[in-house]
Coordinates of C-alpha atoms in Angstrom, one line a residue:
Chain A
M1 CA -28.4 29.6 81.5
K2 CA -32.1 29.0 81.4
G3 CA -34.3 32.1 80.9
I4 CA -31.5 34.5 80.2
N5 CA -30.7 35.0 76.6
Q6 CA -28.0 37.0 74.9
R7 CA -30.2 40.1 74.6
T8 CA -31.0 40.2 78.3
K9 CA -27.4 39.8 79.1
A10 CA -26.4 42.5 76.7
V11 CA -29.0 44.9 78.1
A12 CA -27.8 44.1 81.7
F13 CA -24.2 44.7 80.8
A14 CA -24.9 47.9 78.9
L15 CA -26.9 49.2 81.9
C16 CA -24.1 48.3 84.4
M17 CA -21.5 50.0 82.2
M18 CA -23.6 53.2 81.9
G19 CA -24.3 53.1 85.6
M20 CA -20.6 52.9 86.3
L21 CA -19.8 55.8 84.0
I22 CA -22.5 58.0 85.5
A23 CA -21.3 57.1 89.1
V24 CA -17.7 58.0 88.2
Y25 CA -18.9 61.2 86.6
T26 CA -21.1 62.4 89.4
F27 CA -18.6 61.3 92.1
G28 CA -15.9 63.2 90.3
L29 CA -18.0 66.4 90.2
L30 CA -18.6 66.2 94.0
I31 CA -14.9 65.9 94.9
S32 CA -13.6 69.3 95.9
E33 CA -10.0 70.4 95.6
E34 CA -9.6 70.5 99.4
A35 CA -10.8 66.9 99.9
M36 CA -7.8 65.7 97.8
M37 CA -5.2 67.6 99.9
S38 CA -3.7 65.7 102.7
G39 CA -0.8 68.0 103.4
F40 CA 2.8 68.1 102.3
Q41 CA 4.0 65.7 105.0
N42 CA 2.1 62.9 103.1
A43 CA 3.7 63.6 99.7
H44 CA 5.2 60.7 97.7
Q45 CA 3.3 58.0 99.7
P46 CA 3.1 54.7 97.9
P47 CA -0.3 52.9 97.6
S48 CA -1.7 51.9 101.0
W49 CA -5.1 51.3 102.5
K50 CA -5.4 54.9 103.3
Y51 CA -4.3 56.1 99.9
P52 CA -5.1 53.2 97.5
F53 CA -3.4 55.0 94.5
G54 CA -0.8 56.7 96.7
T55 CA -0.2 60.5 96.8
D56 CA 1.6 62.8 94.4
A57 CA 4.3 65.3 94.9
L58 CA 2.0 67.9 96.5
G59 CA 0.5 65.3 98.9
R60 CA -2.8 65.0 97.0
N61 CA -4.8 61.8 97.1
L62 CA -4.3 60.2 93.7
L63 CA -7.4 58.0 93.8
L64 CA -9.7 61.0 94.2
R65 CA -7.7 63.0 91.7
T66 CA -8.0 60.2 89.2
I67 CA -11.7 60.0 89.6
K68 CA -12.0 63.8 89.2
G69 CA -9.8 63.5 86.1
L70 CA -12.0 60.8 84.6
S71 CA -15.1 63.0 85.1
V72 CA -13.4 65.8 83.2
S73 CA -12.3 63.3 80.5
I74 CA -15.9 61.9 80.3
T75 CA -17.3 65.4 79.8
V76 CA -14.9 66.2 77.0
G77 CA -15.5 62.8 75.5
I78 CA -19.3 63.0 75.5
V79 CA -19.4 66.6 74.1
A80 CA -16.7 66.1 71.5
S81 CA -18.0 62.7 70.2
L82 CA -21.6 63.9 70.1
I83 CA -20.6 67.0 68.0
S84 CA -18.5 64.8 65.8
A85 CA -21.2 62.2 65.3
L86 CA -23.8 64.8 64.5
I87 CA -21.4 66.3 61.8
A88 CA -20.9 62.8 60.5
A89 CA -24.6 62.1 60.2
L90 CA -25.4 65.3 58.4
V91 CA -22.4 65.1 56.1
G92 CA -23.0 61.4 55.4
M93 CA -26.7 62.0 54.5
A94 CA -26.0 65.1 52.5
T95 CA -23.4 63.4 50.3
A96 CA -25.6 60.4 49.7
V97 CA -28.7 62.5 48.8
G98 CA -27.0 65.5 47.2
S99 CA -25.6 65.8 43.7
K100 CA -22.5 64.0 42.4
R101 CA -20.5 67.3 42.7
V102 CA -21.3 67.6 46.5
D103 CA -20.3 64.0 46.9
A104 CA -17.0 64.5 45.1
V105 CA -16.1 67.7 47.1
V106 CA -17.0 66.2 50.5
G107 CA -15.3 62.9 49.6
W108 CA -12.1 64.8 48.8
W109 CA -12.5 66.8 52.1
I110 CA -12.9 63.5 54.1
D111 CA -9.8 62.1 52.5
L112 CA -7.9 65.2 53.4
V113 CA -8.9 65.2 57.0
M114 CA -8.2 61.5 57.3
G115 CA -4.9 61.8 55.6
V116 CA -3.5 64.2 58.3
P117 CA -2.5 62.4 61.5
H118 CA -5.2 63.2 64.1
T119 CA -2.8 64.2 66.9
V120 CA -1.0 66.7 64.7
F121 CA -4.3 68.2 63.5
I122 CA -5.8 68.5 67.0
L123 CA -2.6 70.1 68.2
L124 CA -2.8 72.7 65.4
I125 CA -6.4 73.5 66.0
S126 CA -6.2 73.5 69.7
F127 CA -3.1 75.7 69.6
A128 CA -4.7 78.2 67.1
L129 CA -7.8 78.5 69.4
G130 CA -5.7 79.2 72.5
R131 CA -5.7 75.7 74.1
G132 CA -8.0 75.1 77.0
V133 CA -11.3 73.2 76.8
K134 CA -12.6 75.1 73.8
G135 CA -9.6 74.5 71.6
L136 CA -9.5 70.8 72.6
L137 CA -13.2 70.3 71.9
V138 CA -13.1 72.0 68.5
G139 CA -9.9 70.1 67.6
I140 CA -11.3 66.7 68.5
A141 CA -14.8 67.3 67.0
A142 CA -13.3 68.5 63.7
T143 CA -11.2 65.4 63.2
H144 CA -13.3 62.4 64.4
W145 CA -16.3 62.6 62.1
C146 CA -14.8 61.3 58.9
S147 CA -15.0 57.5 59.2
L148 CA -18.6 57.6 60.6
A149 CA -19.6 60.0 57.8
R150 CA -18.3 57.6 55.2
L151 CA -20.1 54.7 56.9
I152 CA -23.4 56.6 56.9
R153 CA -23.0 57.7 53.3
G154 CA -22.5 54.2 52.2
E155 CA -25.5 53.0 54.2
V156 CA -27.8 55.6 52.7
L157 CA -26.6 54.9 49.2
Q158 CA -27.2 51.2 49.7
L159 CA -30.6 51.7 51.3
R160 CA -31.9 54.1 48.7
C161 CA -31.9 51.4 46.0
Q162 CA -33.5 48.7 48.0
Q163 CA -36.6 47.0 46.7
Y164 CA -38.6 47.8 49.8
V165 CA -37.9 51.5 49.4
A166 CA -39.1 51.3 45.8
V167 CA -42.2 49.5 46.9
S168 CA -43.0 52.1 49.5
R169 CA -42.6 54.8 46.8
R170 CA -45.1 53.0 44.5
L171 CA -47.5 52.8 47.5
G172 CA -47.5 56.6 47.5
K173 CA -45.1 57.4 50.3
S174 CA -43.1 60.7 50.2
G175 CA -39.3 61.1 50.4
G176 CA -39.5 62.4 54.0
W177 CA -41.7 59.5 55.1
I178 CA -39.2 57.1 53.5
L179 CA -36.3 58.8 55.3
I180 CA -38.0 58.5 58.7
H181 CA -39.5 55.1 58.4
H182 CA -37.1 53.2 56.1
L183 CA -33.7 54.9 56.5
F184 CA -33.7 56.0 60.2
P185 CA -34.2 52.4 61.6
H186 CA -31.0 51.4 59.8
L187 CA -29.1 54.6 60.4
I188 CA -29.8 55.2 64.1
P189 CA -28.1 52.0 65.4
Q190 CA -25.1 52.9 63.2
F191 CA -25.1 56.4 64.6
F192 CA -25.2 55.3 68.3
V193 CA -22.6 52.5 67.9
G194 CA -20.4 54.9 66.0
L195 CA -20.9 57.5 68.7
V196 CA -20.0 55.1 71.5
L197 CA -17.0 53.8 69.6
M198 CA -15.8 57.3 69.1
F199 CA -15.9 58.0 72.8
P200 CA -12.8 56.0 73.9
H201 CA -11.0 57.4 70.9
V202 CA -11.8 60.9 72.0
I203 CA -10.8 60.3 75.6
L204 CA -7.4 58.9 74.5
H205 CA -6.8 61.9 72.2
E206 CA -7.8 64.3 75.0
A207 CA -5.3 62.5 77.3
S208 CA -2.5 62.5 74.8
I209 CA -2.9 66.2 73.8
S210 CA -3.2 67.3 77.5
F211 CA -0.1 65.1 78.2
L212 CA 1.8 67.0 75.6
G213 CA 0.7 70.3 77.1
Y214 CA -1.6 71.6 74.4
G215 CA -4.9 70.6 75.9
L216 CA -6.5 71.3 79.3
P217 CA -4.8 73.6 81.7
P218 CA -2.9 72.0 84.7
E219 CA -5.6 73.0 87.2
Q220 CA -8.1 70.8 85.5
P221 CA -6.9 67.3 86.5
S222 CA -7.7 65.2 83.4
I223 CA -6.0 61.8 83.1
G224 CA -3.6 63.3 80.6
I225 CA -2.5 66.0 83.0
I226 CA -2.0 63.5 85.8
L227 CA 0.1 61.3 83.6
S228 CA 2.2 64.3 82.4
E229 CA 2.8 65.4 86.0
S230 CA 3.8 61.9 87.0
I231 CA 6.5 61.5 84.3
R232 CA 9.0 63.6 86.3
Y233 CA 8.8 61.2 89.2
L234 CA 8.9 58.0 87.3
S235 CA 12.7 57.9 87.3
A236 CA 12.6 58.3 91.0
G237 CA 10.8 55.0 91.3
M238 CA 7.4 56.4 92.1
W239 CA 5.6 54.1 89.6
W240 CA 2.1 54.4 91.1
M241 CA 1.6 58.0 89.9
A242 CA 1.6 56.9 86.3
V243 CA 0.6 53.2 86.3
L244 CA -2.6 53.3 88.4
P245 CA -4.3 56.3 86.7
G246 CA -3.1 54.8 83.4
L247 CA -4.7 51.4 84.2
V248 CA -8.0 53.1 85.1
L249 CA -7.9 54.9 81.7
V250 CA -7.3 51.6 79.9
G251 CA -10.2 50.0 81.9
I252 CA -12.7 52.8 81.0
V253 CA -11.7 52.6 77.3
W254 CA -12.1 48.8 77.3
G255 CA -15.5 49.1 79.0
L256 CA -16.7 51.6 76.4
E257 CA -15.7 49.3 73.6
R258 CA -17.6 46.5 75.2
L259 CA -20.6 48.9 75.6
A260 CA -20.6 49.7 71.9
D261 CA -20.4 46.0 71.1
Y262 CA -23.4 45.2 73.4
L263 CA -25.3 48.2 72.1
H264 CA -24.9 46.8 68.6
R265 CA -26.3 43.5 69.6
I266 CA -29.3 45.1 71.3
L267 CA -30.1 47.2 68.3
D268 CA -29.7 44.5 65.7
P269 CA -32.9 42.5 65.2
Y270 CA -31.0 39.5 63.8
S271 CA -29.3 38.9 67.2
V272 CA -32.6 38.2 68.9
Q273 CA -32.4 34.5 68.5
E274 CA -28.7 34.1 69.2
Chain B
M1 CA -60.2 49.4 33.1
R2 CA -57.4 48.5 30.7
L3 CA -53.7 48.4 31.2
E4 CA -51.8 48.8 27.9
A5 CA -48.2 48.8 26.8
R6 CA -47.9 50.8 23.5
K7 CA -44.7 50.3 21.5
L8 CA -42.7 49.9 24.7
S9 CA -38.9 49.9 24.3
F10 CA -36.3 50.1 27.0
R11 CA -32.5 50.2 27.4
Y12 CA -30.4 51.4 30.3
H13 CA -28.1 53.6 28.2
R14 CA -27.8 54.9 24.7
K15 CA -24.8 52.7 24.1
Q16 CA -26.4 49.5 25.4
P17 CA -28.6 47.1 23.5
W18 CA -32.3 47.1 23.7
I19 CA -33.8 45.0 26.5
L20 CA -37.3 45.4 25.2
N21 CA -38.1 46.5 21.7
N22 CA -41.5 47.7 20.5
C23 CA -43.6 45.6 22.8
N24 CA -47.4 45.8 22.6
L25 CA -49.8 44.1 25.0
S26 CA -52.9 44.9 27.0
V27 CA -54.8 43.4 29.9
E28 CA -58.4 44.2 31.1
T29 CA -59.5 44.2 34.7
G30 CA -60.9 40.8 35.5
S31 CA -58.7 39.0 33.1
R32 CA -55.4 37.2 33.6
L33 CA -52.4 37.2 31.3
A34 CA -49.3 35.0 31.6
L35 CA -46.0 36.3 30.3
V36 CA -43.6 33.6 29.3
A37 CA -40.1 33.6 27.8
P38 CA -36.7 32.1 28.5
S39 CA -34.4 33.9 30.9
G40 CA -33.0 37.2 29.6
Y41 CA -35.9 38.3 27.4
G42 CA -36.9 41.2 29.6
K43 CA -39.9 39.8 31.5
T44 CA -38.9 41.5 34.7
T45 CA -38.0 44.7 32.9
L46 CA -41.5 44.7 31.4
A47 CA -43.0 44.2 34.8
L48 CA -41.0 47.1 36.2
L49 CA -42.1 49.3 33.3
L50 CA -45.8 48.4 33.6
S51 CA -45.8 49.1 37.4
G52 CA -44.0 52.4 37.0
Y53 CA -40.7 51.4 38.7
L54 CA -38.8 52.3 35.5
Q55 CA -39.6 54.8 32.8
P56 CA -39.7 53.5 29.2
T57 CA -37.1 54.8 26.8
E58 CA -39.7 54.9 24.0
G59 CA -43.4 54.2 23.9
E60 CA -45.8 54.5 26.9
V61 CA -47.8 52.6 29.5
I62 CA -51.5 53.6 29.4
L63 CA -53.9 53.0 32.2
D64 CA -57.5 53.7 31.4
G65 CA -56.6 56.0 28.5
R66 CA -54.1 58.1 30.5
P67 CA -50.4 57.6 31.3
L68 CA -49.6 55.7 34.4
P69 CA -49.6 58.1 37.4
Q70 CA -46.1 58.8 38.9
K71 CA -47.3 60.1 42.2
G72 CA -49.6 58.7 44.8
I73 CA -50.6 55.1 45.2
C74 CA -49.9 53.3 42.0
P75 CA -52.9 51.3 40.8
V76 CA -50.6 48.7 39.3
Q77 CA -48.7 46.9 42.0
L78 CA -45.8 44.5 41.5
I79 CA -45.0 41.6 43.7
Y80 CA -41.4 40.6 43.6
Q81 CA -39.7 37.2 43.3
H82 CA -37.8 37.6 46.6
P83 CA -40.0 38.7 49.5
E84 CA -37.1 39.0 51.9
K85 CA -35.7 41.8 49.7
A86 CA -39.1 43.6 49.3
I87 CA -39.6 43.9 53.1
N88 CA -37.5 46.2 55.3
P89 CA -35.6 43.8 57.7
R90 CA -35.9 46.3 60.6
W91 CA -39.7 46.6 60.3
R92 CA -42.2 44.5 62.3
L93 CA -44.6 42.8 59.9
R94 CA -47.5 44.9 61.2
Q95 CA -45.7 47.9 59.6
V96 CA -45.3 46.1 56.3
L97 CA -49.0 45.6 56.0
E98 CA -49.8 49.1 57.1
D99 CA -47.5 50.3 54.3
G100 CA -50.1 48.9 51.9
G101 CA -53.0 50.7 53.5
Q102 CA -55.7 50.2 56.1
M103 CA -55.3 46.9 57.9
Q104 CA -58.1 44.4 57.2
E105 CA -57.8 41.6 59.6
E106 CA -60.4 39.5 57.8
I107 CA -58.0 38.6 55.0
F108 CA -55.5 37.0 57.5
P109 CA -57.0 33.5 57.7
A110 CA -57.3 33.1 53.9
F111 CA -53.6 34.0 53.5
G112 CA -52.6 31.8 56.4
I113 CA -51.2 34.9 58.3
Q114 CA -51.3 34.3 62.0
R115 CA -51.9 37.3 64.2
E116 CA -48.8 36.7 66.4
W117 CA -46.6 37.1 63.3
L118 CA -47.5 40.8 63.2
N119 CA -45.2 41.6 66.0
R120 CA -42.2 39.7 64.6
F121 CA -39.3 40.8 62.5
P122 CA -39.0 39.5 58.9
G123 CA -35.9 37.5 59.9
E124 CA -38.1 35.3 62.0
L125 CA -40.4 34.1 59.2
S126 CA -39.7 31.9 56.2
A127 CA -39.7 33.2 52.6
G128 CA -43.1 31.6 51.9
E129 CA -44.6 33.2 54.9
L130 CA -43.1 36.6 53.9
Q131 CA -44.5 36.3 50.4
R132 CA -48.0 36.1 51.9
F133 CA -47.3 39.5 53.5
C134 CA -46.1 40.9 50.2
V135 CA -49.3 39.7 48.5
A136 CA -51.5 41.0 51.3
R137 CA -49.7 44.4 51.2
A138 CA -50.3 44.7 47.4
L139 CA -54.0 43.8 47.9
L140 CA -54.5 46.2 50.8
S141 CA -53.4 49.1 48.6
G142 CA -56.5 48.6 46.6
A143 CA -54.7 48.1 43.3
S144 CA -56.6 47.4 40.1
F145 CA -53.8 45.4 38.5
L146 CA -51.4 42.9 40.1
I147 CA -48.2 41.9 38.5
C148 CA -46.7 38.7 39.9
D149 CA -43.1 38.2 39.0
E150 CA -42.3 34.6 39.7
I151 CA -43.8 35.0 43.1
S152 CA -44.3 31.3 43.8
T153 CA -41.0 29.9 42.4
M154 CA -39.4 29.3 45.8
L155 CA -42.5 27.9 47.5
D156 CA -43.4 24.3 47.9
V157 CA -46.3 23.1 45.7
I158 CA -48.9 23.1 48.5
T159 CA -48.1 26.7 49.5
Q160 CA -48.0 27.7 45.9
A161 CA -51.5 26.3 45.4
Q162 CA -52.8 28.1 48.5
I163 CA -51.4 31.4 47.5
W164 CA -52.6 31.3 44.0
N165 CA -56.1 30.1 45.0
K166 CA -56.3 33.1 47.3
I167 CA -55.0 35.6 44.7
L168 CA -57.4 34.3 42.1
E169 CA -60.3 34.5 44.6
E170 CA -59.5 38.1 45.6
A171 CA -58.9 39.1 42.0
K172 CA -62.4 37.8 41.2
N173 CA -64.0 39.6 44.1
R174 CA -62.3 42.9 43.4
S175 CA -62.3 42.4 39.6
M176 CA -58.6 43.0 39.3
G177 CA -56.4 42.3 36.3
I178 CA -53.5 40.0 36.8
I179 CA -50.2 39.6 34.9
V180 CA -48.4 36.4 35.8
I181 CA -44.7 36.1 35.0
T182 CA -43.5 32.5 35.2
H183 CA -41.4 29.8 33.7
N184 CA -44.0 27.2 34.8
L185 CA -46.1 26.7 31.7
A186 CA -48.5 24.3 33.5
L187 CA -49.2 27.1 36.1
A188 CA -49.7 29.6 33.3
T189 CA -52.1 27.4 31.4
K190 CA -54.0 26.6 34.6
I191 CA -54.7 30.1 35.9
C192 CA -54.5 32.4 32.9
D193 CA -56.9 33.3 30.1
Q194 CA -54.1 34.3 27.7
I195 CA -50.4 33.5 27.3
Y196 CA -48.0 36.1 25.8
D197 CA -44.7 34.8 24.6
L198 CA -42.2 37.7 25.0
S199 CA -39.4 35.9 23.0
K200 CA -41.6 35.8 19.9
Q201 CA -43.7 38.9 20.9
E202 CA -47.0 37.1 20.2
Y203 CA -49.9 35.6 22.0
R204 CA -49.6 31.8 22.3
D205 CA -52.2 29.2 21.8
K206 CA -53.2 27.8 25.2
S207 CA -53.7 24.3 24.0
S208 CA -50.2 23.9 22.6

């Protein structure tokens, strides 16, 4: 296409994706509990024009409930992945700049956290903190920072011995100046791409923990809660209760992965000419 | 001013062999010295020691009667062989020049730097074009000595001649001292007052 390069396309797609997320989020916030109710006489309705996702056992409109659930999931996803990414950035930079001993201790700690299966770890932490949003957030934030921390550590170690950093030092620049001007331009894209990639991971974990009953309480309709409620009716042939919200979750996760990919292209100067 | 290496020795570790052993040489501002030796005789290590990137294991580097300053802008600036490694790939080239010091646009035409390059990223220019920025950066810092470590090896002969003419002219105007590291004996003979052979650790006759 003439006049439209990869970069413009990437920016357009990233903006579309973010717009969609924000739309789902705000729409979900605006939906009230009453709006979903359509009365018990409408329970167990299959998908129709009036109820595109059908209704559940209490006669609630599943499309509205799914959107509301997504908005809960997005909140949990943003908060947990932001906390996690910040921990990762701080730990990564501290290990790279600190002494060998700090590096060894933190490296061991990272291996330990990565060695335990995430789901089990989140279950334990969430259970110990009394479930609910708080337990879930702490559990997810405490387990997802490891791989990004490793990435940032490696990046800082690699950057610190680059010739251009040495040149700046001989031109009289201080350590803080080098951190801001030389290291940050390399680390910030890594940070944001890592953050966005963590986001779908977090949403999936939130859904699975809530599904198992150790996450959000049933009155907060996250996707995990909707799925765990629907499981009882699956054997009765009411497929729409699980399949449609599940598909929406898959769609959101896929879209976020693409968003991270496009973000990477936008932030990488080498991709300008592609 | 005088840049001097006194009994300079260097090795990376106590158990490793000497890379440089008891090396003595000196350069005055306004003069030009060529360092020649086959590969592996420590030419680049010597350059790193003289410009303060490495600390000597024994001996010292003396500038104007005092040890080379470790903080602030170093008066001895090194230009590397690979400009693409000496420039941050995420910086625009304007920043690269500003790293050296106050921007002086009047030096652009002489170095063949075009103004529109300033807003580009290093990946969008060739190695020869980037090397001009490295040289300009070193000159902008107001250095008294310039060490050029094989800076023109990857350039075509015309660009080589252009860059060297410019460096020599600037060095003359600012009465800088220059140390040229090269494998190219013809180049060394052409532009330098003296040639020091690091493999024999002695000054070499220019006519031979």
